[in-house]
Short mmCIF file of C-alpha atoms and ligand atoms in Angstrom, two decimals:
data_model
loop_
_atom_site.label_atom_id
_atom_site.label_comp_id
_atom_site.label_asym_id
_atom_site.label_seq_id
_atom_site.Cartn_x
_atom_site.Cartn_y
_atom_site.Cartn_z
CA MET A 208 -11.07 15.16 21.36
CA LYS A 209 -8.76 12.65 23.00
CA LEU A 210 -7.76 9.92 20.61
CA CYS A 211 -5.52 6.92 20.68
CA MET A 212 -4.18 5.08 17.63
CA ILE A 213 -3.20 1.48 18.36
CA GLY A 214 -0.60 0.46 15.78
CA THR A 215 1.72 3.22 14.62
CA GLY A 216 2.37 1.97 11.09
CA TYR A 217 1.49 3.56 7.73
CA VAL A 218 -2.16 4.00 8.69
CA GLY A 219 -1.90 4.66 12.45
CA LEU A 220 0.95 7.15 12.24
CA VAL A 221 -0.40 9.09 9.26
CA SER A 222 -3.97 9.32 10.51
CA GLY A 223 -2.79 9.95 14.08
CA VAL A 224 -0.60 12.86 13.10
CA CYS A 225 -3.29 14.29 10.82
CA PHE A 226 -5.92 14.07 13.57
CA SER A 227 -3.52 15.89 15.91
CA ASP A 228 -2.95 18.55 13.26
CA LEU A 229 -6.72 19.10 13.25
CA GLY A 230 -6.47 20.02 16.95
CA ASN A 231 -7.07 16.70 18.70
CA GLU A 232 -4.91 15.22 21.45
CA VAL A 233 -3.53 12.00 19.99
CA ILE A 234 -1.57 9.18 21.60
CA CYS A 235 0.07 6.79 19.15
CA VAL A 236 0.65 3.34 20.63
CA ASP A 237 2.84 0.57 19.30
CA LYS A 238 4.14 -2.67 20.79
CA ASP A 239 7.39 -2.07 18.91
CA LYS A 240 9.31 -0.20 21.62
CA GLU A 241 12.19 0.74 19.34
CA LYS A 242 9.77 2.40 16.92
CA ILE A 243 8.22 4.39 19.78
CA GLU A 244 11.60 5.47 21.19
CA ASN A 245 12.70 6.57 17.71
CA LEU A 246 9.51 8.53 17.15
CA LYS A 247 10.06 10.36 20.45
CA LYS A 248 13.46 11.37 19.05
CA GLY A 249 11.88 12.52 15.79
CA ILE A 250 13.03 9.48 13.78
CA ILE A 251 10.23 8.49 11.41
CA PRO A 252 9.95 4.74 10.71
CA ILE A 253 8.49 5.01 7.20
CA TYR A 254 9.03 7.06 4.07
CA GLU A 255 5.98 9.18 3.39
CA PRO A 256 6.22 12.65 1.80
CA GLY A 257 5.45 15.46 4.28
CA LEU A 258 5.11 13.14 7.27
CA GLU A 259 8.27 14.08 9.15
CA GLU A 260 7.47 17.80 9.26
CA LEU A 261 3.94 17.15 10.47
CA VAL A 262 5.08 14.71 13.20
CA LEU A 263 7.73 17.13 14.49
CA LYS A 264 5.32 20.07 14.49
CA ASN A 265 2.57 18.27 16.43
CA PHE A 266 4.97 16.46 18.78
CA LYS A 267 6.53 19.81 19.66
CA ASN A 268 3.20 21.46 20.39
CA ARG A 269 2.31 18.43 22.57
CA ARG A 270 -0.82 17.39 20.71
CA LEU A 271 0.91 14.20 19.60
CA SER A 272 2.61 11.68 21.86
CA PHE A 273 4.02 8.16 21.58
CA THR A 274 3.88 5.25 23.98
CA SER A 275 4.01 1.48 24.29
CA ASN A 276 1.63 1.52 27.22
CA LEU A 277 -1.66 0.58 25.59
CA ILE A 278 -3.66 0.35 28.79
CA ASN A 279 -2.84 3.90 29.94
CA ALA A 280 -3.41 5.30 26.47
CA VAL A 281 -6.84 3.69 26.23
CA LYS A 282 -7.81 4.95 29.69
CA LYS A 283 -6.98 8.52 28.70
CA SER A 284 -8.83 8.43 25.36
CA ASP A 285 -12.43 8.87 24.18
CA ILE A 286 -11.98 7.29 20.75
CA ILE A 287 -9.64 4.35 20.17
CA PHE A 288 -8.60 3.57 16.62
CA ILE A 289 -7.32 0.06 15.94
CA CYS A 290 -4.75 0.35 13.15
CA VAL A 291 -2.80 -2.90 13.46
CA GLY A 292 -1.96 -5.21 10.56
CA THR A 293 -4.40 -7.71 9.05
CA PRO A 294 -2.09 -9.76 6.81
CA SER A 295 -3.06 -13.01 5.09
CA LYS A 296 -2.73 -16.13 7.22
CA LYS A 297 0.37 -18.16 6.37
CA ASN A 298 -0.30 -20.18 3.20
CA LYS A 299 -3.97 -19.27 3.37
CA SER A 300 -6.29 -16.65 1.89
CA ASP A 301 -8.10 -15.59 5.06
CA ALA A 302 -7.13 -12.43 6.87
CA ASP A 303 -5.18 -13.15 10.04
CA LEU A 304 -7.08 -11.24 12.73
CA ASN A 305 -4.82 -12.14 15.61
CA GLN A 306 -3.46 -8.60 16.00
CA ILE A 307 -7.01 -7.17 16.04
CA PHE A 308 -8.32 -9.59 18.66
CA THR A 309 -5.19 -9.31 20.82
CA VAL A 310 -5.70 -5.55 20.89
CA GLY A 311 -9.42 -6.07 21.59
CA LYS A 312 -8.58 -8.14 24.69
CA GLU A 313 -6.10 -5.49 25.89
CA ILE A 314 -8.64 -2.71 25.39
CA SER A 315 -11.29 -4.60 27.38
CA LYS A 316 -9.02 -4.39 30.45
CA SER A 317 -8.85 -0.61 30.30
CA ILE A 318 -12.39 0.61 29.74
CA ASN A 319 -12.96 3.09 32.57
CA LYS A 320 -15.73 5.16 30.86
CA PHE A 321 -17.67 5.15 27.58
CA LYS A 322 -15.31 4.59 24.63
CA ILE A 323 -15.75 4.43 20.90
CA ILE A 324 -13.56 1.67 19.53
CA VAL A 325 -12.97 2.06 15.82
CA THR A 326 -11.51 -0.45 13.39
CA LYS A 327 -9.45 1.54 10.92
CA SER A 328 -7.60 -1.60 9.88
CA THR A 329 -9.12 -3.43 6.93
CA VAL A 330 -11.17 -6.25 8.42
CA PRO A 331 -13.52 -8.87 6.95
CA VAL A 332 -17.22 -8.22 7.24
CA THR A 333 -18.54 -9.29 10.70
CA THR A 334 -15.20 -8.70 12.46
CA GLY A 335 -16.84 -5.87 14.44
CA ASP A 336 -19.41 -8.37 15.74
CA TYR A 337 -16.66 -10.67 17.05
CA LEU A 338 -14.71 -7.77 18.52
CA GLU A 339 -17.83 -6.67 20.37
CA LYS A 340 -18.16 -10.12 21.93
CA ILE A 341 -14.50 -10.15 23.02
CA ILE A 342 -14.66 -6.71 24.62
CA LYS A 343 -18.09 -7.21 26.22
CA ILE A 344 -16.79 -9.91 28.57
CA LYS A 345 -14.96 -7.47 30.83
CA SER A 346 -16.28 -4.03 30.10
CA ASN A 347 -19.90 -3.67 31.29
CA ASN A 348 -20.99 -2.49 27.83
CA LYS A 349 -19.47 0.98 28.14
CA PHE A 350 -18.33 1.02 24.57
CA SER A 351 -19.38 1.04 20.95
CA ILE A 352 -17.61 -0.64 18.05
CA VAL A 353 -17.45 1.40 14.86
CA SER A 354 -15.92 0.63 11.47
CA ASN A 355 -14.11 3.53 9.79
CA PRO A 356 -11.95 1.96 7.09
CA GLU A 357 -8.96 3.85 5.84
CA PHE A 358 -8.56 4.62 2.12
CA LEU A 359 -5.27 6.54 2.11
CA ARG A 360 -2.68 5.63 -0.50
CA GLU A 361 0.95 5.30 0.50
CA GLY A 362 2.97 8.07 -1.10
CA GLU A 363 -0.01 10.44 -1.00
CA ALA A 364 -1.26 9.54 2.43
CA ILE A 365 -1.38 12.99 4.01
CA ARG A 366 -3.17 14.56 1.09
CA ASP A 367 -5.59 11.63 1.02
CA PHE A 368 -6.33 12.08 4.71
CA ILE A 369 -7.01 15.81 4.41
CA TYR A 370 -8.92 15.61 1.12
CA PRO A 371 -10.52 12.16 1.12
CA ASP A 372 -12.94 11.14 -1.65
CA ARG A 373 -15.20 9.97 1.16
CA ILE A 374 -15.25 9.15 4.86
CA ILE A 375 -17.11 5.93 5.61
CA VAL A 376 -18.38 5.41 9.12
CA GLY A 377 -20.25 2.21 9.97
CA SER A 378 -21.93 2.24 13.30
CA ASN A 379 -24.93 0.55 14.82
CA ASP A 380 -25.71 3.43 17.21
CA LYS A 381 -26.55 7.09 16.65
CA LYS A 382 -24.45 8.46 19.51
CA SER A 383 -21.18 7.11 18.10
CA ASN A 384 -22.05 8.26 14.61
CA LYS A 385 -22.61 11.80 15.91
CA ILE A 386 -19.26 11.81 17.72
CA MET A 387 -17.46 10.49 14.64
CA ASN A 388 -19.15 13.11 12.48
CA ASN A 389 -17.89 15.80 14.89
CA LEU A 390 -14.38 14.39 14.75
CA TYR A 391 -14.37 14.64 10.96
CA ALA A 392 -16.20 18.00 10.87
CA PRO A 393 -13.07 19.97 9.81
CA LEU A 394 -12.69 17.73 6.74
CA ILE A 395 -16.42 17.65 6.00
CA SER A 396 -16.47 21.47 6.04
CA LYS A 397 -13.76 21.40 3.36
CA GLY A 398 -15.93 19.24 1.13
CA ALA A 399 -15.22 15.64 2.17
CA LYS A 400 -18.26 13.42 1.73
CA TYR A 401 -19.30 11.68 4.95
CA MET A 402 -21.25 8.46 4.57
CA SER A 403 -22.81 6.92 7.59
CA THR A 404 -23.87 3.30 7.26
CA SER A 405 -24.07 0.04 9.17
CA ARG A 406 -20.89 -1.44 10.62
CA ARG A 407 -20.99 -4.48 8.36
CA SER A 408 -21.51 -2.30 5.29
CA ALA A 409 -18.49 -0.17 6.15
CA GLU A 410 -16.34 -3.27 6.55
CA LEU A 411 -17.47 -4.60 3.18
CA ILE A 412 -17.14 -1.23 1.38
CA LYS A 413 -13.40 -1.29 2.04
CA TYR A 414 -12.85 -4.80 0.68
CA ALA A 415 -15.17 -4.24 -2.29
CA SER A 416 -13.33 -0.98 -3.16
CA ASN A 417 -9.93 -2.64 -3.14
CA ALA A 418 -11.20 -5.63 -5.11
CA PHE A 419 -12.71 -3.30 -7.72
CA LEU A 420 -9.50 -1.27 -8.09
CA ALA A 421 -7.45 -4.47 -8.39
CA THR A 422 -9.89 -5.60 -11.08
CA LYS A 423 -9.37 -2.37 -13.05
CA ILE A 424 -5.58 -2.79 -12.97
CA THR A 425 -5.77 -6.43 -13.95
CA PHE A 426 -8.22 -5.65 -16.73
CA ILE A 427 -5.92 -3.10 -18.38
CA ASN A 428 -2.90 -5.38 -17.88
CA GLU A 429 -4.67 -8.10 -19.87
CA ILE A 430 -5.70 -5.61 -22.56
CA ALA A 431 -2.00 -4.60 -22.71
CA ASN A 432 -1.08 -8.22 -23.45
CA LEU A 433 -3.39 -8.10 -26.46
CA CYS A 434 -2.05 -4.70 -27.58
CA GLU A 435 1.48 -6.10 -27.72
CA LYS A 436 0.35 -8.65 -30.33
CA ILE A 437 -1.59 -6.30 -32.60
CA ASP A 438 0.53 -3.14 -32.85
CA VAL A 439 -1.81 -1.04 -30.73
CA ASP A 440 -0.72 1.29 -27.91
CA VAL A 441 -2.46 0.42 -24.62
CA GLU A 442 -2.25 4.05 -23.54
CA ASP A 443 -4.61 4.99 -26.38
CA ILE A 444 -7.00 2.34 -25.13
CA SER A 445 -6.78 3.63 -21.54
CA ILE A 446 -7.52 7.17 -22.66
CA GLY A 447 -10.30 6.05 -24.98
CA ILE A 448 -12.14 3.98 -22.42
CA GLY A 449 -11.31 6.27 -19.48
CA LEU A 450 -13.10 9.18 -21.16
CA ASP A 451 -16.32 7.30 -20.55
CA LYS A 452 -17.49 8.75 -17.23
CA ARG A 453 -18.98 5.40 -16.23
CA ILE A 454 -15.47 3.93 -16.38
CA GLY A 455 -13.16 6.81 -15.39
CA SER A 456 -9.51 7.19 -16.31
CA ARG A 457 -7.82 6.25 -13.03
CA PHE A 458 -6.27 2.85 -12.34
CA LEU A 459 -6.04 2.15 -16.04
CA ARG A 460 -2.24 2.24 -16.36
CA ALA A 461 -0.83 -1.06 -17.54
CA GLY A 462 2.28 -2.27 -15.74
CA PRO A 463 3.60 -5.04 -13.51
CA ALA A 464 1.38 -7.12 -11.23
CA TYR A 465 -0.39 -5.08 -8.58
CA GLY A 466 1.34 -5.44 -5.22
CA GLY A 467 1.60 -3.60 -1.93
CA SER A 468 0.23 -4.22 1.49
CA CYS A 469 -3.44 -4.07 0.50
CA PHE A 470 -4.65 -5.37 -2.88
CA PRO A 471 -3.09 -8.86 -2.81
CA LYS A 472 -4.23 -9.69 0.72
CA ASP A 473 -7.60 -7.92 0.50
CA THR A 474 -8.68 -9.59 -2.76
CA LYS A 475 -7.87 -12.98 -1.24
CA ALA A 476 -9.62 -12.14 2.02
CA ILE A 477 -12.89 -11.00 0.42
CA VAL A 478 -13.06 -14.23 -1.59
CA SER A 479 -12.42 -16.20 1.54
CA SER A 480 -15.03 -14.25 3.55
CA ALA A 481 -17.60 -14.83 0.81
CA ASN A 482 -16.80 -18.56 0.73
CA LYS A 483 -17.83 -18.73 4.39
CA PHE A 484 -21.30 -17.56 3.32
CA ASN A 485 -21.29 -19.97 0.32
CA ILE A 486 -20.88 -17.14 -2.16
CA ASN A 487 -18.53 -17.58 -5.09
CA LEU A 488 -16.82 -14.29 -6.04
CA SER A 489 -15.66 -15.67 -9.36
CA VAL A 490 -14.65 -12.31 -10.90
CA ILE A 491 -12.27 -11.52 -8.04
CA LYS A 492 -10.91 -15.09 -8.10
CA SER A 493 -10.09 -14.62 -11.74
CA VAL A 494 -8.39 -11.27 -11.02
CA ILE A 495 -6.20 -12.90 -8.37
CA ASN A 496 -5.32 -15.70 -10.75
CA SER A 497 -4.41 -13.31 -13.57
CA ASN A 498 -2.33 -11.10 -11.27
CA ASN A 499 -0.48 -14.13 -9.87
CA LYS A 500 0.64 -14.96 -13.41
CA ARG A 501 1.65 -11.42 -14.33
CA SER A 502 5.25 -11.42 -13.04
CA LYS A 503 5.95 -14.72 -14.84
CA LEU A 504 4.59 -13.19 -18.03
CA LEU A 505 6.86 -10.15 -17.76
CA LEU A 506 9.81 -12.44 -16.99
CA ILE A 507 9.13 -14.38 -20.20
CA ARG A 508 9.45 -11.03 -22.00
CA VAL A 509 12.75 -10.37 -20.17
CA ASN A 510 13.94 -13.76 -21.40
CA LYS A 511 13.01 -12.86 -24.97
CA ILE A 512 14.66 -9.43 -24.74
CA LEU A 513 17.86 -11.16 -23.64
CA SER A 514 17.52 -13.84 -26.36
CA ASN A 515 17.03 -16.51 -23.67
CA LYS A 516 20.50 -15.88 -22.23
CA ILE A 517 20.07 -14.66 -18.68
CA LYS A 518 23.22 -16.22 -17.20
CA ASN A 519 25.86 -13.57 -16.38
CA LYS A 520 23.73 -10.82 -17.92
CA LYS A 521 24.05 -7.49 -16.10
CA ILE A 522 20.54 -6.39 -15.25
CA THR A 523 19.60 -3.18 -13.44
CA PHE A 524 16.34 -2.60 -11.59
CA LEU A 525 15.34 1.02 -11.20
CA GLY A 526 12.86 1.08 -8.34
CA VAL A 527 11.90 -2.02 -6.38
CA THR A 528 9.04 -0.82 -4.18
CA PHE A 529 5.53 -1.72 -5.31
CA LYS A 530 4.87 1.87 -6.32
CA ALA A 531 6.54 5.28 -6.22
CA ASN A 532 6.81 7.55 -3.16
CA THR A 533 6.82 4.76 -0.63
CA ASP A 534 9.44 2.49 0.93
CA ASP A 535 6.89 -0.33 1.24
CA MET A 536 8.15 -3.61 -0.23
CA ARG A 537 5.19 -5.74 0.81
CA ASP A 538 4.13 -7.96 -2.12
CA SER A 539 6.10 -5.88 -4.62
CA SER A 540 6.51 -7.75 -7.92
CA SER A 541 10.28 -7.14 -7.68
CA LEU A 542 10.26 -9.75 -4.90
CA GLU A 543 9.35 -12.35 -7.51
CA MET A 544 11.38 -11.01 -10.43
CA ILE A 545 14.75 -10.35 -8.80
CA PRO A 546 15.05 -13.78 -7.08
CA TYR A 547 14.05 -15.52 -10.35
CA LEU A 548 16.68 -13.68 -12.38
CA SER A 549 19.30 -14.18 -9.66
CA LYS A 550 18.63 -17.95 -9.67
CA LYS A 551 19.06 -17.95 -13.45
CA GLY A 552 22.54 -16.49 -12.99
CA ALA A 553 21.97 -12.80 -13.79
CA LYS A 554 24.12 -10.16 -12.09
CA ILE A 555 21.65 -7.69 -10.67
CA LYS A 556 22.10 -4.17 -9.45
CA TYR A 557 19.18 -2.22 -8.11
CA TYR A 558 18.61 1.38 -7.15
CA ASP A 559 15.64 2.71 -5.23
CA PRO A 560 15.23 6.27 -3.91
CA THR A 561 14.25 4.78 -0.54
CA GLY A 562 17.52 2.88 -0.30
CA PHE A 563 18.86 -0.59 0.34
CA LYS A 564 16.37 -3.43 0.84
CA LYS A 565 17.05 -6.26 3.27
CA GLU A 566 14.70 -8.49 1.25
CA PHE A 567 17.43 -9.13 -1.36
CA VAL A 568 20.35 -9.86 0.98
CA LYS A 569 20.03 -13.62 0.66
CA PHE A 570 20.16 -13.67 -3.14
CA LYS A 571 23.33 -14.27 -5.09
CA ASN A 572 24.71 -11.47 -7.22
CA VAL A 573 22.13 -8.91 -6.18
CA THR A 574 23.69 -5.63 -5.08
CA TYR A 575 22.40 -2.22 -4.14
CA SER A 576 23.73 0.84 -5.99
CA ASN A 577 23.43 4.17 -4.25
CA SER A 578 22.95 6.16 -7.43
CA ILE A 579 21.15 5.80 -10.75
CA LYS A 580 24.48 6.42 -12.46
CA ASP A 581 26.22 3.55 -10.71
CA ALA A 582 23.27 1.24 -11.23
CA VAL A 583 23.10 1.85 -14.98
CA LYS A 584 26.85 1.87 -15.67
CA ASP A 585 27.90 -1.31 -17.56
CA SER A 586 24.33 -2.61 -17.50
CA GLU A 587 23.02 -4.66 -20.42
CA LEU A 588 19.35 -4.40 -19.51
CA VAL A 589 17.70 -1.69 -17.42
CA ILE A 590 14.28 -2.59 -16.04
CA ILE A 591 12.22 0.37 -14.90
CA HIS A 592 10.14 -1.32 -12.27
CA THR A 593 8.73 1.61 -10.27
CA GLU A 594 7.51 4.95 -11.63
CA TRP A 595 9.58 7.30 -9.44
CA ASN A 596 9.82 10.85 -10.82
CA ASP A 597 13.61 10.56 -10.43
CA PHE A 598 13.67 8.15 -13.38
CA LYS A 599 11.57 10.23 -15.78
CA SER A 600 14.40 12.57 -16.71
CA ILE A 601 17.20 10.02 -17.02
CA ASN A 602 19.41 10.65 -20.02
CA PHE A 603 20.58 7.15 -20.91
CA LYS A 604 22.92 8.58 -23.57
CA LYS A 605 24.92 10.20 -20.77
CA LEU A 606 24.83 7.23 -18.42
CA SER A 607 25.59 4.44 -20.85
CA PRO A 608 28.18 4.85 -23.60
CA SER A 609 27.12 1.49 -25.07
CA LYS A 610 24.32 1.56 -27.64
CA LYS A 611 23.75 -2.11 -26.79
CA LEU A 612 21.89 -1.16 -23.62
CA LYS A 613 18.33 -2.44 -23.63
CA ILE A 614 15.60 -0.77 -21.64
CA TYR A 615 12.45 -2.51 -20.45
CA ASP A 616 10.12 0.19 -19.19
CA MET A 617 7.47 -1.65 -17.18
CA ARG A 618 5.76 1.65 -16.30
CA ASN A 619 5.70 3.29 -19.72
CA ILE A 620 7.37 6.44 -18.37
CA PHE A 621 9.32 7.20 -21.54
CA SER A 622 8.11 8.11 -24.96
CA LEU A 623 8.78 5.30 -27.39
CA SER A 624 10.01 7.55 -30.22
CA LYS A 625 12.28 9.70 -27.99
CA ILE A 626 14.19 6.84 -26.48
CA LYS A 627 14.45 4.91 -29.75
CA SER A 628 15.87 8.03 -31.41
CA GLN A 629 18.71 7.87 -28.87
CA GLY A 630 19.62 4.51 -30.40
CA PHE A 631 18.64 2.22 -27.55
CA LYS A 632 16.51 -0.89 -27.81
CA TYR A 633 13.40 0.05 -25.88
CA PHE A 634 10.60 -2.24 -24.73
CA SER A 635 7.50 -1.20 -22.83
CA ILE A 636 4.12 -2.51 -21.77
CA GLY A 637 1.22 -2.90 -24.15
CA LYS A 638 2.89 -1.26 -27.15
P1 LIG B 202 1.80 -1.63 9.52
O1 LIG B 202 2.32 -3.03 9.56
O2 LIG B 202 2.59 -0.56 8.86
O3 LIG B 202 1.51 -1.15 11.01
C1 LIG B 202 0.89 -1.93 11.98
C2 LIG B 202 1.50 -1.57 13.33
O4 LIG B 202 0.74 -2.19 14.36
C3 LIG B 202 2.95 -2.06 13.50
O5 LIG B 202 3.78 -0.97 13.81
C4 LIG B 202 2.85 -3.05 14.66
O6 LIG B 202 4.01 -3.06 15.47
C5 LIG B 202 1.64 -2.53 15.40
N1 LIG B 202 1.01 -3.52 16.28
C6 LIG B 202 0.69 -4.79 16.02
N2 LIG B 202 0.12 -5.38 17.10
C7 LIG B 202 0.08 -4.44 18.07
C8 LIG B 202 -0.37 -4.41 19.41
N3 LIG B 202 -0.88 -5.51 19.99
N4 LIG B 202 -0.25 -3.28 20.12
C9 LIG B 202 0.29 -2.16 19.57
N5 LIG B 202 0.75 -2.12 18.30
C10 LIG B 202 0.64 -3.25 17.55
O7 LIG B 202 0.35 -1.75 8.86
P2 LIG B 202 -0.39 -0.65 7.96
O8 LIG B 202 0.13 -0.67 6.58
O9 LIG B 202 -0.47 0.63 8.71
O10 LIG B 202 -1.85 -1.30 7.90
C11 LIG B 202 -2.69 -1.36 9.03
C12 LIG B 202 -4.09 -1.73 8.58
O11 LIG B 202 -4.61 -0.70 7.72
C13 LIG B 202 -4.19 -3.01 7.77
O12 LIG B 202 -5.39 -3.65 8.05
C14 LIG B 202 -4.19 -2.53 6.34
O13 LIG B 202 -4.81 -3.42 5.46
C15 LIG B 202 -4.97 -1.25 6.46
N6 LIG B 202 -4.69 -0.24 5.42
C16 LIG B 202 -3.40 -0.03 5.02
C17 LIG B 202 -3.14 0.93 4.06
C18 LIG B 202 -1.74 1.18 3.57
O14 LIG B 202 -1.59 1.85 2.55
N7 LIG B 202 -0.71 0.70 4.23
C19 LIG B 202 -4.19 1.70 3.53
C20 LIG B 202 -5.48 1.47 4.00
C21 LIG B 202 -5.71 0.50 4.94
#
């Protein structure tokens, strides 16, 4: 099939390249001309394991191409996936749908035959209805709007695309549903569950899923707070409750506030969508509120660990992205913690396997180290912020001659007894 992905970011590029690997002809479109030129040269704009190889392979065999010319790409395609960003509006909870509607208007100028227009971006329920109205004005109805939300996780995006837990397709007409089912047939034949539903349901399934996962994380983070007061290990609690099949063991790892490009904005947006229908999603509101306080809570612990003397303290952050195996900094809790500590006068070094981060340039005494060794050397407190595998085998004895080094493991990647036996002061979450 001939496909076009509008928006070549985490979702558009990964799903575009995977669709091309399944044998489709895929055009990836982006308004960012530099990104497109780089992709044509084989320079990949994001860090995602396995992505580079797959892009090069499919670009070489001409199933995958890149362009900034949206109109031509739409004309040549049968199915158009909208994969642009849907961030929160500035200082507001609602999703900003400007990018979606701008693309909708552009598409309406290029409909030369029947097209399926799919929102892969996460959009509030009823967005498809509005999009339909926008496109209808110029297109003589030769199109169908479908919702096919994306569930891939950064860091495991390719695997998630090939082996999804489920494929959700929301469409109000049978013809489009059949075409979408055909498109996904290679994944369905490998066992992926395909759920066909109404367009509004598909839109809401995505938001409800993210809100539920954010709730699970926030729930275990609060239980961890209690564990710290009563000499109980939160990991025992996670295992104990996770063994109940009704609950399940995933997303029960206590740690910093949830961040990333999805959970913070999507929890806010579902609350805001519900408000428009006079529905109070009080559970999700409470999750947002608890998560907003989480970084402050962990910073209070940092204060205590340093006996309330942050000024001039040498603090190292290992990992600053919101999770491992991605370079994505959007809404990472390090963006709250590092500026706070810098303002209090700490001298901060950070190391991240995905390199230097422009987000910290403006802060005083915050420097990037290009190795774990350099980052840890002379440090007084190491904060393990992100659970990269690279950190799991660190031998602090080798890296830090001083037994005064304190370690605050916000991801519980080390065993309490092992690290204490090396003589370091070790602090973790929910223990
Ligand atoms: P992104 O910011 O990485 O990519 C969006 C791309 O769209 C950018 O490259 C931007 O230049 C491009 N763009 C914007 N307007 C355009 C236009 N008019 N024409 C052409 N290109 C345009 O965003 P992302 O992380 O890929 O997320 C996209 C959507 O998918 C969001 O709604 C997000 O919530 C959802 N989603 C993201 C993830 C994730 O893990 N990142 C997972 C599931 C769903």
